[in-house]
Amino acid sequence: MIFRNKIITIIKYFIVCVGVVIMICPFCWMVITSFTPNASLSFQSEMNLSNLSLEPYRKLFITVPFGRAIVNSIVIAVIGTVLQVVTSSMAAYVFARMPFRGRSVLFILYLTTMMIPFQVLLVPLFVEMKILGFVNSYFGVILPSAASAFGVFLLRQAMITLPHQLDEAATLDGAGHVRIFFKIILPLVRPALVTETVFAFLGIWNSFLWPLIILRDKESQTLPVALTALQGQYTTQWDILMAGSVISIIPMFLVYLFAQKYVVQGVAGVGIK
């Protein structure tokens, strides 16, 4: 029995190690390629680490307005994340803590919007943004991401686990819904709130199709859109493209690094409850 358990443990660790290698190797190739000038890069031969330099990063900011793209992505991602977290948390509070007729039906209908492919909404959404005058502007990119059915679902699942005695006690003390929401509910669902913040930021930061359609000027492009300018029809500057990719993942890495504990607690807690 003990021998069998050891064999199973070895197999588990082997599978995990294989998965780690599969995930890490492309990342390492991307980083090394970003420091390797295109002239010394060959897919058929091994890369010479002695030729590593910062030249691809210098060319990156010369070839495309990458600095402006970074600023655009940061502004859009931060504002969009804040709006999405605010609207999702408020809607989740209503669905979880404020009973009213048809609440469950309305919540289910709202969740069904997650099954609608975004491509189906592109044309009507673009027409709406054009009527509002938000084409080729930050607001045109931010507004569609200001609401999230998944964010509402995630936060609602966390809020419904809290005992209603908290609301009743706060009401007896003279607290209204606003005070209960900010002073009691939000602090207790902090892991889920941070998880939604991370998911919202990553989703908006990596968004490509909608910014590509709504933003027309090069000065308004976000990072994912700017990276496509480095891909030609016949040739691709892999060193510059990988340099841009490395820079684009740094904010995502930092956000998840600082919020990792809350993300694990939020996902595990909501799933268990």
PDB file of N, CA and C in Angstrom, residues 142-184:
ATOM      1  N   ILE A 142     -13.897  52.023 -22.869  1.00  0.00           N
ATOM      2  CA  ILE A 142     -14.152  51.781 -21.454  1.00  0.00           C
ATOM      3  C   ILE A 142     -15.599  51.388 -21.181  1.00  0.00           C
ATOM      4  N   LEU A 143     -16.557  52.079 -21.786  1.00  0.00           N
ATOM      5  CA  LEU A 143     -17.967  51.868 -21.452  1.00  0.00           C
ATOM      6  C   LEU A 143     -18.433  50.417 -21.613  1.00  0.00           C
ATOM      7  N   PRO A 144     -18.108  49.720 -22.713  1.00  0.00           N
ATOM      8  CA  PRO A 144     -18.569  48.328 -22.818  1.00  0.00           C
ATOM      9  C   PRO A 144     -18.019  47.411 -21.733  1.00  0.00           C
ATOM     10  N   SER A 145     -16.890  47.770 -21.148  1.00  0.00           N
ATOM     11  CA  SER A 145     -16.300  46.935 -20.099  1.00  0.00           C
ATOM     12  C   SER A 145     -16.702  47.386 -18.703  1.00  0.00           C
ATOM     13  N   ALA A 146     -17.574  48.387 -18.606  1.00  0.00           N
ATOM     14  CA  ALA A 146     -17.972  48.910 -17.301  1.00  0.00           C
ATOM     15  C   ALA A 146     -18.913  47.977 -16.563  1.00  0.00           C
ATOM     16  N   ALA A 147     -19.504  47.019 -17.248  1.00  0.00           N
ATOM     17  CA  ALA A 147     -20.405  46.053 -16.620  1.00  0.00           C
ATOM     18  C   ALA A 147     -19.944  44.646 -16.967  1.00  0.00           C
ATOM     19  N   SER A 148     -20.071  43.742 -16.013  1.00  0.00           N
ATOM     20  CA  SER A 148     -19.618  42.370 -16.220  1.00  0.00           C
ATOM     21  C   SER A 148     -20.556  41.405 -15.511  1.00  0.00           C
ATOM     22  N   ALA A 149     -21.177  40.518 -16.271  1.00  0.00           N
ATOM     23  CA  ALA A 149     -22.063  39.516 -15.675  1.00  0.00           C
ATOM     24  C   ALA A 149     -21.271  38.549 -14.800  1.00  0.00           C
ATOM     25  N   PHE A 150     -20.064  38.213 -15.223  1.00  0.00           N
ATOM     26  CA  PHE A 150     -19.235  37.319 -14.413  1.00  0.00           C
ATOM     27  C   PHE A 150     -18.857  37.975 -13.092  1.00  0.00           C
ATOM     28  N   GLY A 151     -18.521  39.263 -13.132  1.00  0.00           N
ATOM     29  CA  GLY A 151     -18.186  39.964 -11.900  1.00  0.00           C
ATOM     30  C   GLY A 151     -19.350  40.003 -10.933  1.00  0.00           C
ATOM     31  N   VAL A 152     -20.551  40.232 -11.444  1.00  0.00           N
ATOM     32  CA  VAL A 152     -21.746  40.229 -10.594  1.00  0.00           C
ATOM     33  C   VAL A 152     -21.953  38.847  -9.991  1.00  0.00           C
ATOM     34  N   PHE A 153     -21.798  37.815 -10.802  1.00  0.00           N
ATOM     35  CA  PHE A 153     -21.970  36.448 -10.312  1.00  0.00           C
ATOM     36  C   PHE A 153     -20.955  36.120  -9.222  1.00  0.00           C
ATOM     37  N   LEU A 154     -19.698  36.449  -9.453  1.00  0.00           N
ATOM     38  CA  LEU A 154     -18.640  36.143  -8.489  1.00  0.00           C
ATOM     39  C   LEU A 154     -18.889  36.825  -7.152  1.00  0.00           C
ATOM     40  N   LEU A 155     -19.205  38.111  -7.187  1.00  0.00           N
ATOM     41  CA  LEU A 155     -19.415  38.852  -5.946  1.00  0.00           C
ATOM     42  C   LEU A 155     -20.728  38.460  -5.274  1.00  0.00           C
ATOM     43  N   ARG A 156     -21.750  38.171  -6.054  1.00  0.00           N
ATOM     44  CA  ARG A 156     -23.022  37.743  -5.462  1.00  0.00           C
ATOM     45  C   ARG A 156     -22.842  36.437  -4.706  1.00  0.00           C
ATOM     46  N   GLN A 157     -22.098  35.493  -5.288  1.00  0.00           N
ATOM     47  CA  GLN A 157     -21.879  34.217  -4.617  1.00  0.00           C
ATOM     48  C   GLN A 157     -21.158  34.397  -3.292  1.00  0.00           C
ATOM     49  N   ALA A 158     -20.305  35.393  -3.213  1.00  0.00           N
ATOM     50  CA  ALA A 158     -19.614  35.671  -1.952  1.00  0.00           C
ATOM     51  C   ALA A 158     -20.539  36.355  -0.955  1.00  0.00           C
ATOM     52  N   MET A 159     -21.407  37.243  -1.441  1.00  0.00           N
ATOM     53  CA  MET A 159     -22.278  38.005  -0.542  1.00  0.00           C
ATOM     54  C   MET A 159     -23.421  37.178   0.030  1.00  0.00           C
ATOM     55  N   ILE A 160     -23.938  36.213  -0.722  1.00  0.00           N
ATOM     56  CA  ILE A 160     -25.080  35.441  -0.226  1.00  0.00           C
ATOM     57  C   ILE A 160     -24.681  34.502   0.905  1.00  0.00           C
ATOM     58  N   THR A 161     -23.389  34.269   1.097  1.00  0.00           N
ATOM     59  CA  THR A 161     -22.946  33.400   2.185  1.00  0.00           C
ATOM     60  C   THR A 161     -22.898  34.129   3.521  1.00  0.00           C
ATOM     61  N   LEU A 162     -22.958  35.443   3.508  1.00  0.00           N
ATOM     62  CA  LEU A 162     -22.910  36.214   4.752  1.00  0.00           C
ATOM     63  C   LEU A 162     -24.266  36.148   5.445  1.00  0.00           C
ATOM     64  N   PRO A 163     -24.294  35.980   6.760  1.00  0.00           N
ATOM     65  CA  PRO A 163     -25.577  35.894   7.482  1.00  0.00           C
ATOM     66  C   PRO A 163     -26.358  37.203   7.402  1.00  0.00           C
ATOM     67  N   HIS A 164     -27.667  37.085   7.229  1.00  0.00           N
ATOM     68  CA  HIS A 164     -28.515  38.275   7.126  1.00  0.00           C
ATOM     69  C   HIS A 164     -28.667  38.987   8.471  1.00  0.00           C
ATOM     70  N   GLN A 165     -28.246  38.318   9.550  1.00  0.00           N
ATOM     71  CA  GLN A 165     -28.291  38.981  10.853  1.00  0.00           C
ATOM     72  C   GLN A 165     -27.407  40.223  10.884  1.00  0.00           C
ATOM     73  N   LEU A 166     -26.366  40.240  10.052  1.00  0.00           N
ATOM     74  CA  LEU A 166     -25.512  41.424   9.975  1.00  0.00           C
ATOM     75  C   LEU A 166     -26.305  42.626   9.476  1.00  0.00           C
ATOM     76  N   ASP A 167     -27.108  42.421   8.448  1.00  0.00           N
ATOM     77  CA  ASP A 167     -27.935  43.506   7.921  1.00  0.00           C
ATOM     78  C   ASP A 167     -28.976  43.955   8.941  1.00  0.00           C
ATOM     79  N   GLU A 168     -29.584  42.983   9.609  1.00  0.00           N
ATOM     80  CA  GLU A 168     -30.625  43.315  10.584  1.00  0.00           C
ATOM     81  C   GLU A 168     -30.053  44.100  11.754  1.00  0.00           C
ATOM     82  N   ALA A 169     -28.876  43.676  12.240  1.00  0.00           N
ATOM     83  CA  ALA A 169     -28.257  44.398  13.353  1.00  0.00           C
ATOM     84  C   ALA A 169     -27.864  45.807  12.941  1.00  0.00           C
ATOM     85  N   ALA A 170     -27.337  45.959  11.741  1.00  0.00           N
ATOM     86  CA  ALA A 170     -26.957  47.286  11.262  1.00  0.00           C
ATOM     87  C   ALA A 170     -28.179  48.170  11.054  1.00  0.00           C
ATOM     88  N   THR A 171     -29.275  47.590  10.590  1.00  0.00           N
ATOM     89  CA  THR A 171     -30.506  48.365  10.392  1.00  0.00           C
ATOM     90  C   THR A 171     -31.052  48.861  11.724  1.00  0.00           C
ATOM     91  N   LEU A 172     -30.975  48.015  12.755  1.00  0.00           N
ATOM     92  CA  LEU A 172     -31.432  48.436  14.083  1.00  0.00           C
ATOM     93  C   LEU A 172     -30.588  49.580  14.629  1.00  0.00           C
ATOM     94  N   ASP A 173     -29.337  49.641  14.218  1.00  0.00           N
ATOM     95  CA  ASP A 173     -28.456  50.734  14.640  1.00  0.00           C
ATOM     96  C   ASP A 173     -28.629  51.981  13.791  1.00  0.00           C
ATOM     97  N   GLY A 174     -29.545  51.929  12.835  1.00  0.00           N
ATOM     98  CA  GLY A 174     -29.830  53.107  12.018  1.00  0.00           C
ATOM     99  C   GLY A 174     -29.060  53.182  10.719  1.00  0.00           C
ATOM    100  N   ALA A 175     -28.394  52.096  10.333  1.00  0.00           N
ATOM    101  CA  ALA A 175     -27.621  52.103   9.089  1.00  0.00           C
ATOM    102  C   ALA A 175     -28.527  51.812   7.898  1.00  0.00           C
ATOM    103  N   GLY A 176     -28.284  52.512   6.798  1.00  0.00           N
ATOM    104  CA  GLY A 176     -29.018  52.266   5.565  1.00  0.00           C
ATOM    105  C   GLY A 176     -28.250  51.327   4.657  1.00  0.00           C
ATOM    106  N   HIS A 177     -28.783  51.120   3.467  1.00  0.00           N
ATOM    107  CA  HIS A 177     -28.145  50.192   2.536  1.00  0.00           C
ATOM    108  C   HIS A 177     -26.753  50.666   2.125  1.00  0.00           C
ATOM    109  N   VAL A 178     -26.573  51.961   1.975  1.00  0.00           N
ATOM    110  CA  VAL A 178     -25.265  52.475   1.554  1.00  0.00           C
ATOM    111  C   VAL A 178     -24.208  52.178   2.612  1.00  0.00           C
ATOM    112  N   ARG A 179     -24.545  52.434   3.852  1.00  0.00           N
ATOM    113  CA  ARG A 179     -23.593  52.193   4.936  1.00  0.00           C
ATOM    114  C   ARG A 179     -23.337  50.700   5.120  1.00  0.00           C
ATOM    115  N   ILE A 180     -24.388  49.897   5.039  1.00  0.00           N
ATOM    116  CA  ILE A 180     -24.216  48.451   5.157  1.00  0.00           C
ATOM    117  C   ILE A 180     -23.318  47.928   4.044  1.00  0.00           C
ATOM    118  N   PHE A 181     -23.521  48.459   2.847  1.00  0.00           N
ATOM    119  CA  PHE A 181     -22.748  48.015   1.690  1.00  0.00           C
ATOM    120  C   PHE A 181     -21.266  48.328   1.849  1.00  0.00           C
ATOM    121  N   PHE A 182     -20.950  49.564   2.212  1.00  0.00           N
ATOM    122  CA  PHE A 182     -19.550  49.983   2.277  1.00  0.00           C
ATOM    123  C   PHE A 182     -18.855  49.569   3.572  1.00  0.00           C
ATOM    124  N   LYS A 183     -19.561  49.573   4.684  1.00  0.00           N
ATOM    125  CA  LYS A 183     -18.939  49.337   5.986  1.00  0.00           C
ATOM    126  C   LYS A 183     -18.954  47.876   6.421  1.00  0.00           C
ATOM    127  N   ILE A 184     -19.894  47.098   5.916  1.00  0.00           N
ATOM    128  CA  ILE A 184     -20.033  45.720   6.402  1.00  0.00           C
ATOM    129  C   ILE A 184     -19.775  44.697   5.301  1.00  0.00           C
TER     130      ILE A 184
END
